[in-house]
């Protein structure tokens, strides 16, 4: 069964060195039934604290948490009807897999026959039908993570919360478990909140992503929307790779702005949520894969300072000629057999189509 979730002005503050410190501040969020929503951000941004408040492990200093139409802000965690998948699995090492999954049902005092039926169904969902008589230490990390998920699914929770559940797995297992978790969530139409600092996990698994920074929401949107139309420099730099060029907005026509970057005027889309003003500082954002080598009507003069051969592509590191270069920029271009690498120190033009660039307020 799926359920909607609403956060209204949720804050969590602490007293640190006699000063008030906000771990989470004024978070407002509406989660739709059956939605997979990811909390994404760096360590210390408030994403896990937000999840723990929703679960009932921490109490908000201010605000309300609504599960459907019910205010659960002060209701104990065990009465909220939510399932929590922990980062470290939290399995009982002395219990067999069957008993680990059955634990919550036994606490509810359900009948033995019903427990057996539900446990077998839950283990089948995660592909561990033959592991019920084994112990956790006899399973791989990925299998233990599946058991932790089955232990939650068997209780048929209204909402599933996951706190970086794949962080202890190797890269190949993480990729496999992403697919499995998403498959199960869609098949059962579960409402799921997922915490991670891994942008690839967020982009590949989510219906929507909430990007957090310093306890506040930077932007909420679909993976494609966040990637193509970041609202802030933080979101642009945190979601994927991004080149951030500094300039001055010269003019605006339709949805495009003309920006001066180090003496070159280039055209790009105006940001929807945080556009620059004419005559003011502008931030031009272009993804590395959208830059091409060659002269066009929309190009910047650049100097190559490094190059990385990656097999099918070449990642060129460069600086803007006569521009502000807080850090090296990146341009990723296809490598065609029979071509040679451009030498370091080369000066050339890096071009992009206007729709591939976004202009934000750079004040």
Tab-separated table of C-alpha atoms in Angstrom:
chain	number	residue	atom	x	y	z
A	1	UNK	CA	0.000	0.000	0.000
A	2	UNK	CA	1.363	3.415	-0.956
A	3	UNK	CA	0.825	6.628	0.923
A	4	UNK	CA	1.596	10.308	0.460
A	5	UNK	CA	3.992	12.180	2.740
A	6	UNK	CA	4.123	15.901	3.492
A	7	UNK	CA	6.793	17.888	5.341
A	8	UNK	CA	5.787	21.384	6.468
A	9	UNK	CA	8.584	23.759	7.500
A	10	UNK	CA	10.621	20.993	9.123
A	11	UNK	CA	13.674	22.152	11.067
A	12	UNK	CA	16.120	20.430	13.412
A	13	UNK	CA	18.402	22.643	15.474
A	14	UNK	CA	21.026	22.020	18.145
A	15	UNK	CA	22.943	24.172	20.575
A	16	UNK	CA	26.626	24.082	19.697
A	17	UNK	CA	29.174	26.226	21.577
A	18	UNK	CA	26.264	28.260	23.023
A	19	UNK	CA	24.998	29.022	19.522
A	20	UNK	CA	22.003	27.666	17.642
A	21	UNK	CA	22.991	25.378	14.789
A	22	UNK	CA	20.526	24.122	12.151
A	23	UNK	CA	21.126	20.606	10.814
A	24	UNK	CA	17.918	21.004	8.758
A	25	UNK	CA	16.103	24.285	8.161
A	26	UNK	CA	12.625	24.992	6.744
A	27	UNK	CA	12.279	21.897	4.568
A	28	UNK	CA	8.968	21.648	2.700
A	29	UNK	CA	8.221	18.556	0.641
A	30	UNK	CA	5.333	16.606	-0.845
A	31	UNK	CA	5.904	12.969	-1.802
A	32	UNK	CA	3.370	11.301	-4.074
A	33	UNK	CA	2.084	7.761	-3.480
A	34	UNK	CA	4.286	5.221	-5.281
A	35	UNK	CA	7.091	7.728	-5.854
A	36	UNK	CA	10.811	6.982	-5.559
A	37	UNK	CA	12.360	10.187	-4.212
A	38	UNK	CA	16.050	10.520	-3.402
A	39	UNK	CA	17.688	12.896	-0.910
A	40	UNK	CA	21.030	13.798	-2.507
A	41	UNK	CA	23.850	15.908	-1.176
A	42	UNK	CA	27.329	15.901	0.393
A	43	UNK	CA	28.084	14.636	3.897
A	44	UNK	CA	26.605	16.896	6.561
A	45	UNK	CA	23.977	18.477	4.294
A	46	UNK	CA	21.023	17.268	6.418
A	47	UNK	CA	19.675	14.451	4.251
A	48	UNK	CA	20.024	11.670	6.846
A	49	UNK	CA	18.691	13.910	9.626
A	50	UNK	CA	15.628	14.620	7.482
A	51	UNK	CA	15.115	10.895	6.878
A	52	UNK	CA	15.491	10.112	10.597
A	53	UNK	CA	12.865	12.723	11.471
A	54	UNK	CA	10.459	11.142	8.979
A	55	UNK	CA	11.176	7.717	10.504
A	56	UNK	CA	10.616	8.983	14.051
A	57	UNK	CA	14.189	8.424	15.280
A	58	UNK	CA	14.569	12.181	15.785
A	59	UNK	CA	11.982	14.851	16.603
A	60	UNK	CA	11.790	18.089	14.600
A	61	UNK	CA	12.470	21.291	16.483
A	62	UNK	CA	9.808	22.928	14.324
A	63	UNK	CA	7.294	21.869	11.685
A	64	UNK	CA	4.942	18.984	10.899
A	65	UNK	CA	5.212	15.543	9.299
A	66	UNK	CA	1.996	14.240	7.712
A	67	UNK	CA	1.536	10.655	6.543
A	68	UNK	CA	-1.541	10.877	4.359
A	69	UNK	CA	-3.852	13.076	6.450
A	70	UNK	CA	-2.361	11.939	9.765
A	71	UNK	CA	0.057	14.103	11.752
A	72	UNK	CA	2.825	11.722	12.868
A	73	UNK	CA	5.306	14.359	14.088
A	74	UNK	CA	5.242	13.143	17.699
A	75	UNK	CA	4.187	9.531	17.105
A	76	UNK	CA	6.844	6.912	18.063
A	77	UNK	CA	8.772	5.277	15.227
A	78	UNK	CA	7.250	1.829	15.828
A	79	UNK	CA	3.739	3.219	15.360
A	80	UNK	CA	4.290	5.017	12.042
A	81	UNK	CA	3.942	2.017	9.744
A	82	UNK	CA	7.258	2.722	7.996
A	83	UNK	CA	10.104	0.401	7.077
A	84	UNK	CA	13.749	1.440	7.476
A	85	UNK	CA	16.675	-0.162	5.606
A	86	UNK	CA	19.925	0.676	7.388
A	87	UNK	CA	23.348	1.280	5.894
A	88	UNK	CA	24.950	-1.550	7.904
A	89	UNK	CA	22.066	-4.045	7.298
A	90	UNK	CA	21.462	-4.480	11.096
A	91	UNK	CA	20.823	-8.233	10.783
A	92	UNK	CA	20.858	-10.494	13.858
A	93	UNK	CA	24.032	-12.609	13.402
A	94	UNK	CA	22.782	-15.466	15.658
A	95	UNK	CA	19.523	-15.893	13.696
A	96	UNK	CA	19.002	-17.725	10.435
A	97	UNK	CA	17.767	-15.691	7.458
A	98	UNK	CA	14.201	-16.968	7.905
A	99	UNK	CA	14.160	-15.801	11.527
A	100	UNK	CA	15.684	-12.424	10.658
A	101	UNK	CA	12.907	-11.765	8.156
A	102	UNK	CA	10.220	-13.183	10.453
A	103	UNK	CA	11.288	-11.113	13.475
A	104	UNK	CA	8.873	-8.214	12.963
A	105	UNK	CA	5.944	-10.544	12.263
A	106	UNK	CA	6.602	-12.413	15.502
A	107	UNK	CA	6.632	-9.137	17.396
A	108	UNK	CA	3.165	-8.569	15.901
A	109	UNK	CA	2.209	-12.069	17.142
A	110	UNK	CA	1.001	-13.307	13.765
A	111	UNK	CA	0.272	-17.023	13.300
A	112	UNK	CA	3.069	-19.439	12.375
A	113	UNK	CA	1.437	-20.396	9.086
A	114	UNK	CA	1.000	-16.755	8.054
A	115	UNK	CA	4.581	-15.938	9.089
A	116	UNK	CA	5.925	-18.804	6.971
A	117	UNK	CA	3.874	-17.709	3.962
A	118	UNK	CA	4.886	-14.044	4.229
A	119	UNK	CA	8.590	-14.762	4.808
A	120	UNK	CA	8.769	-17.064	1.793
A	121	UNK	CA	7.030	-14.423	-0.349
A	122	UNK	CA	9.430	-11.698	0.837
A	123	UNK	CA	12.530	-13.837	0.206
A	124	UNK	CA	11.209	-14.684	-3.261
A	125	UNK	CA	10.837	-10.966	-4.021
A	126	UNK	CA	14.560	-10.448	-3.409
A	127	UNK	CA	15.680	-13.724	-5.032
A	128	UNK	CA	16.779	-15.522	-1.845
A	129	UNK	CA	14.283	-18.399	-1.694
A	130	UNK	CA	17.033	-20.951	-0.994
A	131	UNK	CA	18.855	-18.969	1.705
A	132	UNK	CA	16.319	-19.154	4.547
A	133	UNK	CA	18.335	-21.713	6.596
A	134	UNK	CA	21.659	-19.893	6.323
A	135	UNK	CA	23.161	-17.313	8.693
A	136	UNK	CA	24.075	-13.711	7.731
A	137	UNK	CA	27.826	-14.406	7.833
A	138	UNK	CA	27.319	-17.119	5.189
A	139	UNK	CA	26.002	-14.548	2.704
A	140	UNK	CA	27.734	-11.962	0.547
A	141	UNK	CA	27.278	-8.252	1.189
A	142	UNK	CA	24.743	-7.985	-1.623
A	143	UNK	CA	22.763	-10.943	-0.273
A	144	UNK	CA	22.749	-9.471	3.232
A	145	UNK	CA	21.406	-6.223	1.790
A	146	UNK	CA	18.607	-8.201	0.133
A	147	UNK	CA	17.750	-9.821	3.451
A	148	UNK	CA	17.545	-6.380	5.069
A	149	UNK	CA	15.162	-5.324	2.302
A	150	UNK	CA	13.067	-8.505	2.666
A	151	UNK	CA	12.771	-7.893	6.420
A	152	UNK	CA	11.152	-4.537	5.637
A	153	UNK	CA	8.982	-5.764	2.739
A	154	UNK	CA	7.487	-8.579	4.797
A	155	UNK	CA	5.796	-6.005	7.059
A	156	UNK	CA	4.035	-4.339	4.105
A	157	UNK	CA	4.996	-0.805	5.230
A	158	UNK	CA	3.226	2.304	3.974
A	159	UNK	CA	6.575	3.947	3.312
A	160	UNK	CA	10.118	2.562	2.894
A	161	UNK	CA	13.098	4.649	3.992
A	162	UNK	CA	16.642	3.738	2.912
A	163	UNK	CA	19.781	5.374	4.315
A	164	UNK	CA	22.700	4.804	1.916
A	165	UNK	CA	21.961	1.057	1.749
A	166	UNK	CA	24.525	0.314	-0.985
A	167	UNK	CA	27.527	2.206	0.374
A	168	UNK	CA	29.217	-0.957	1.722
A	169	UNK	CA	29.046	-2.851	-1.575
A	170	UNK	CA	31.609	-2.984	-4.372
A	171	UNK	CA	30.928	-1.130	-7.627
A	172	UNK	CA	29.532	-4.110	-9.565
A	173	UNK	CA	27.189	-5.171	-6.760
A	174	UNK	CA	25.997	-1.603	-6.292
A	175	UNK	CA	25.000	-1.434	-9.948
A	176	UNK	CA	23.087	-4.721	-9.668
A	177	UNK	CA	21.322	-3.745	-6.431
A	178	UNK	CA	20.247	-0.390	-7.883
A	179	UNK	CA	18.370	-2.292	-10.556
A	180	UNK	CA	16.878	-4.762	-8.071
A	181	UNK	CA	15.657	-2.128	-5.606
A	182	UNK	CA	14.093	-0.082	-8.383
A	183	UNK	CA	12.445	-3.192	-9.871
A	184	UNK	CA	10.902	-4.207	-6.532
A	185	UNK	CA	9.749	-0.661	-5.799
A	186	UNK	CA	7.987	-0.399	-9.154
A	187	UNK	CA	6.455	-3.881	-9.025
A	188	UNK	CA	4.972	-3.301	-5.551
A	189	UNK	CA	4.197	0.382	-6.220
A	190	UNK	CA	5.969	1.358	-2.997
A	191	UNK	CA	6.542	4.898	-1.800
A	192	UNK	CA	10.284	5.076	-1.213
A	193	UNK	CA	12.644	7.710	0.211
A	194	UNK	CA	16.302	7.010	-0.493
A	195	UNK	CA	19.362	8.801	0.912
A	196	UNK	CA	22.667	8.853	-0.986
A	197	UNK	CA	25.624	11.078	-1.804
A	198	UNK	CA	26.178	9.125	-5.046
A	199	UNK	CA	24.810	11.150	-7.945
A	200	UNK	CA	24.702	8.154	-10.309
A	201	UNK	CA	22.506	6.233	-7.878
A	202	UNK	CA	20.196	9.225	-7.648
A	203	UNK	CA	20.020	9.799	-11.399
A	204	UNK	CA	19.396	6.163	-12.333
A	205	UNK	CA	16.925	5.174	-9.597
A	206	UNK	CA	14.753	8.197	-8.869
A	207	UNK	CA	11.475	9.628	-10.063
A	208	UNK	CA	12.540	12.888	-8.407
A	209	UNK	CA	15.624	14.108	-6.553
A	210	UNK	CA	15.828	16.585	-3.669
A	211	UNK	CA	19.291	18.168	-3.634
A	212	UNK	CA	20.310	19.437	-0.181
A	213	UNK	CA	23.144	21.689	0.948
A	214	UNK	CA	23.869	23.043	4.421
A	215	UNK	CA	20.530	21.891	5.798
A	216	UNK	CA	18.399	23.458	3.075
A	217	UNK	CA	16.824	22.367	-0.206
A	218	UNK	CA	18.715	23.635	-3.241
A	219	UNK	CA	16.331	22.168	-5.847
A	220	UNK	CA	13.752	19.415	-6.351
A	221	UNK	CA	13.022	17.899	-9.752
A	222	UNK	CA	13.295	14.923	-12.070
A	223	UNK	CA	16.826	13.660	-12.825
A	224	UNK	CA	16.665	15.063	-16.366
A	225	UNK	CA	15.370	18.428	-15.180
A	226	UNK	CA	18.131	18.812	-12.585
A	227	UNK	CA	20.795	17.842	-15.114
A	228	UNK	CA	19.532	20.104	-17.924
A	229	UNK	CA	18.216	23.036	-15.857
A	230	UNK	CA	20.084	23.367	-12.560
A	231	UNK	CA	18.734	26.234	-10.456
A	232	UNK	CA	22.001	27.002	-8.623
A	233	UNK	CA	25.757	26.652	-9.217
A	234	UNK	CA	25.826	24.054	-6.425
A	235	UNK	CA	23.304	21.815	-8.194
A	236	UNK	CA	25.088	22.234	-11.528
A	237	UNK	CA	28.426	21.249	-10.007
A	238	UNK	CA	27.070	18.431	-7.835
A	239	UNK	CA	24.891	16.704	-10.456
A	240	UNK	CA	27.326	15.334	-13.031
A	241	UNK	CA	30.255	17.369	-14.301
A	242	UNK	CA	29.768	20.997	-15.258
A	243	UNK	CA	31.859	23.868	-16.586
A	244	UNK	CA	30.971	27.166	-14.898
A	245	UNK	CA	32.072	30.189	-16.954
A	246	UNK	CA	31.821	33.709	-15.545
A	247	UNK	CA	30.641	36.626	-17.662
A	248	UNK	CA	28.250	39.570	-18.074
A	249	UNK	CA	24.760	39.331	-19.570
A	250	UNK	CA	24.549	41.648	-22.574
A	251	UNK	CA	20.994	41.094	-23.844
A	252	UNK	CA	18.017	38.725	-23.845
A	253	UNK	CA	15.920	37.604	-26.821
A	254	UNK	CA	13.114	35.076	-26.401
A	255	UNK	CA	14.461	32.416	-24.032
A	256	UNK	CA	18.122	33.038	-24.902
A	257	UNK	CA	20.681	35.372	-23.376
A	258	UNK	CA	23.822	36.799	-24.931
A	259	UNK	CA	26.709	36.697	-22.463
A	260	UNK	CA	30.214	38.168	-22.684
A	261	UNK	CA	32.863	35.702	-21.477
A	262	UNK	CA	36.440	37.038	-21.683
A	263	UNK	CA	35.612	39.162	-24.738
A	264	UNK	CA	33.691	36.475	-26.618
A	265	UNK	CA	29.898	36.759	-26.883
A	266	UNK	CA	28.010	33.471	-26.791
A	267	UNK	CA	24.328	32.573	-26.662
A	268	UNK	CA	22.686	30.176	-24.173
A	269	UNK	CA	19.299	29.399	-22.615
A	270	UNK	CA	18.156	31.613	-19.749
A	271	UNK	CA	17.776	29.687	-16.480
A	272	UNK	CA	14.146	29.191	-15.497
A	273	UNK	CA	14.476	29.498	-11.710
A	274	UNK	CA	17.454	31.814	-11.262
A	275	UNK	CA	18.141	33.888	-14.406
A	276	UNK	CA	20.700	36.728	-14.548
A	277	UNK	CA	19.761	40.341	-15.213
A	278	UNK	CA	21.008	42.432	-18.153
A	279	UNK	CA	24.259	44.150	-17.233
A	280	UNK	CA	24.762	41.875	-14.241
A	281	UNK	CA	27.088	38.977	-13.577
A	282	UNK	CA	26.085	35.759	-15.293
A	283	UNK	CA	27.148	32.173	-14.820
A	284	UNK	CA	27.256	30.104	-18.009
A	285	UNK	CA	26.941	26.347	-17.441
A	286	UNK	CA	27.958	23.881	-20.158
A	287	UNK	CA	28.393	20.137	-19.643
A	288	UNK	CA	31.763	18.698	-20.889
A	289	UNK	CA	30.054	16.409	-23.405
A	290	UNK	CA	28.329	19.408	-25.025
A	291	UNK	CA	31.557	21.200	-25.954
A	292	UNK	CA	33.110	20.618	-29.348
A	293	UNK	CA	36.429	21.568	-30.905
A	294	UNK	CA	36.114	23.941	-33.830
A	295	UNK	CA	35.095	27.415	-34.835
A	296	UNK	CA	31.433	28.348	-34.947
A	297	UNK	CA	29.244	31.326	-34.136
A	298	UNK	CA	29.055	30.191	-30.507
A	299	UNK	CA	32.560	29.544	-29.206
A	300	UNK	CA	35.099	30.455	-26.547
A	301	UNK	CA	38.856	30.824	-27.016
A	302	UNK	CA	40.597	28.212	-24.857
A	303	UNK	CA	44.072	26.866	-24.133
A	304	UNK	CA	44.584	23.132	-23.512
A	305	UNK	CA	46.527	22.396	-20.332
A	306	UNK	CA	46.058	18.628	-19.973
A	307	UNK	CA	44.506	15.631	-21.728
A	308	UNK	CA	43.191	12.259	-20.551
A	309	UNK	CA	42.756	9.410	-23.024
A	310	UNK	CA	39.768	7.238	-21.958
A	311	UNK	CA	39.510	4.805	-24.873
A	312	UNK	CA	36.392	5.937	-26.687
A	313	UNK	CA	36.747	9.576	-25.586
A	314	UNK	CA	39.381	12.179	-24.771
A	315	UNK	CA	38.934	14.483	-21.801
A	316	UNK	CA	40.704	17.768	-22.519
A	317	UNK	CA	41.389	20.091	-19.588
A	318	UNK	CA	41.551	23.756	-20.571
A	319	UNK	CA	41.529	27.382	-19.471
A	320	UNK	CA	39.615	30.268	-21.036
A	321	UNK	CA	42.018	32.676	-22.750
A	322	UNK	CA	42.028	35.992	-20.828
A	323	UNK	CA	39.182	34.681	-18.639
A	324	UNK	CA	38.538	33.944	-14.989
A	325	UNK	CA	39.713	30.380	-14.370
A	326	UNK	CA	38.984	29.329	-10.767
A	327	UNK	CA	39.723	25.739	-11.770
A	328	UNK	CA	40.440	23.887	-15.043
A	329	UNK	CA	37.459	23.299	-17.317
A	330	UNK	CA	36.729	20.023	-19.070
A	331	UNK	CA	35.749	19.079	-22.622
A	332	UNK	CA	34.929	15.448	-23.465
A	333	UNK	CA	35.089	14.631	-27.185
A	334	UNK	CA	34.803	11.285	-29.068
A	335	UNK	CA	38.076	9.663	-30.094
A	336	UNK	CA	38.018	8.446	-33.687
A	337	UNK	CA	40.514	5.767	-34.822
A	338	UNK	CA	43.301	7.230	-36.893
A	339	UNK	CA	43.148	10.676	-35.276
A	340	UNK	CA	45.847	12.114	-33.048
A	341	UNK	CA	45.664	13.833	-29.664
A	342	UNK	CA	45.868	17.619	-29.641
A	343	UNK	CA	49.099	18.803	-28.007
A	344	UNK	CA	49.071	20.514	-24.627
A	345	UNK	CA	49.405	24.273	-24.959
A	346	UNK	CA	47.219	24.381	-28.087
A	347	UNK	CA	44.937	27.404	-28.425
A	348	UNK	CA	41.618	26.705	-30.148
A	349	UNK	CA	37.881	27.352	-30.096
A	350	UNK	CA	35.454	25.349	-27.931
A	351	UNK	CA	31.918	25.628	-29.283
A	352	UNK	CA	28.457	24.593	-28.148
A	353	UNK	CA	24.903	24.967	-29.415
A	354	UNK	CA	22.828	27.567	-27.486
A	355	UNK	CA	20.405	24.966	-26.106
A	356	UNK	CA	23.328	23.130	-24.485
A	357	UNK	CA	24.209	26.080	-22.242
A	358	UNK	CA	22.274	27.540	-19.295
A	359	UNK	CA	22.636	31.036	-17.823
A	360	UNK	CA	22.184	31.618	-14.078
A	361	UNK	CA	22.477	34.692	-11.885
A	362	UNK	CA	26.159	35.062	-10.998
A	363	UNK	CA	25.851	37.900	-8.480
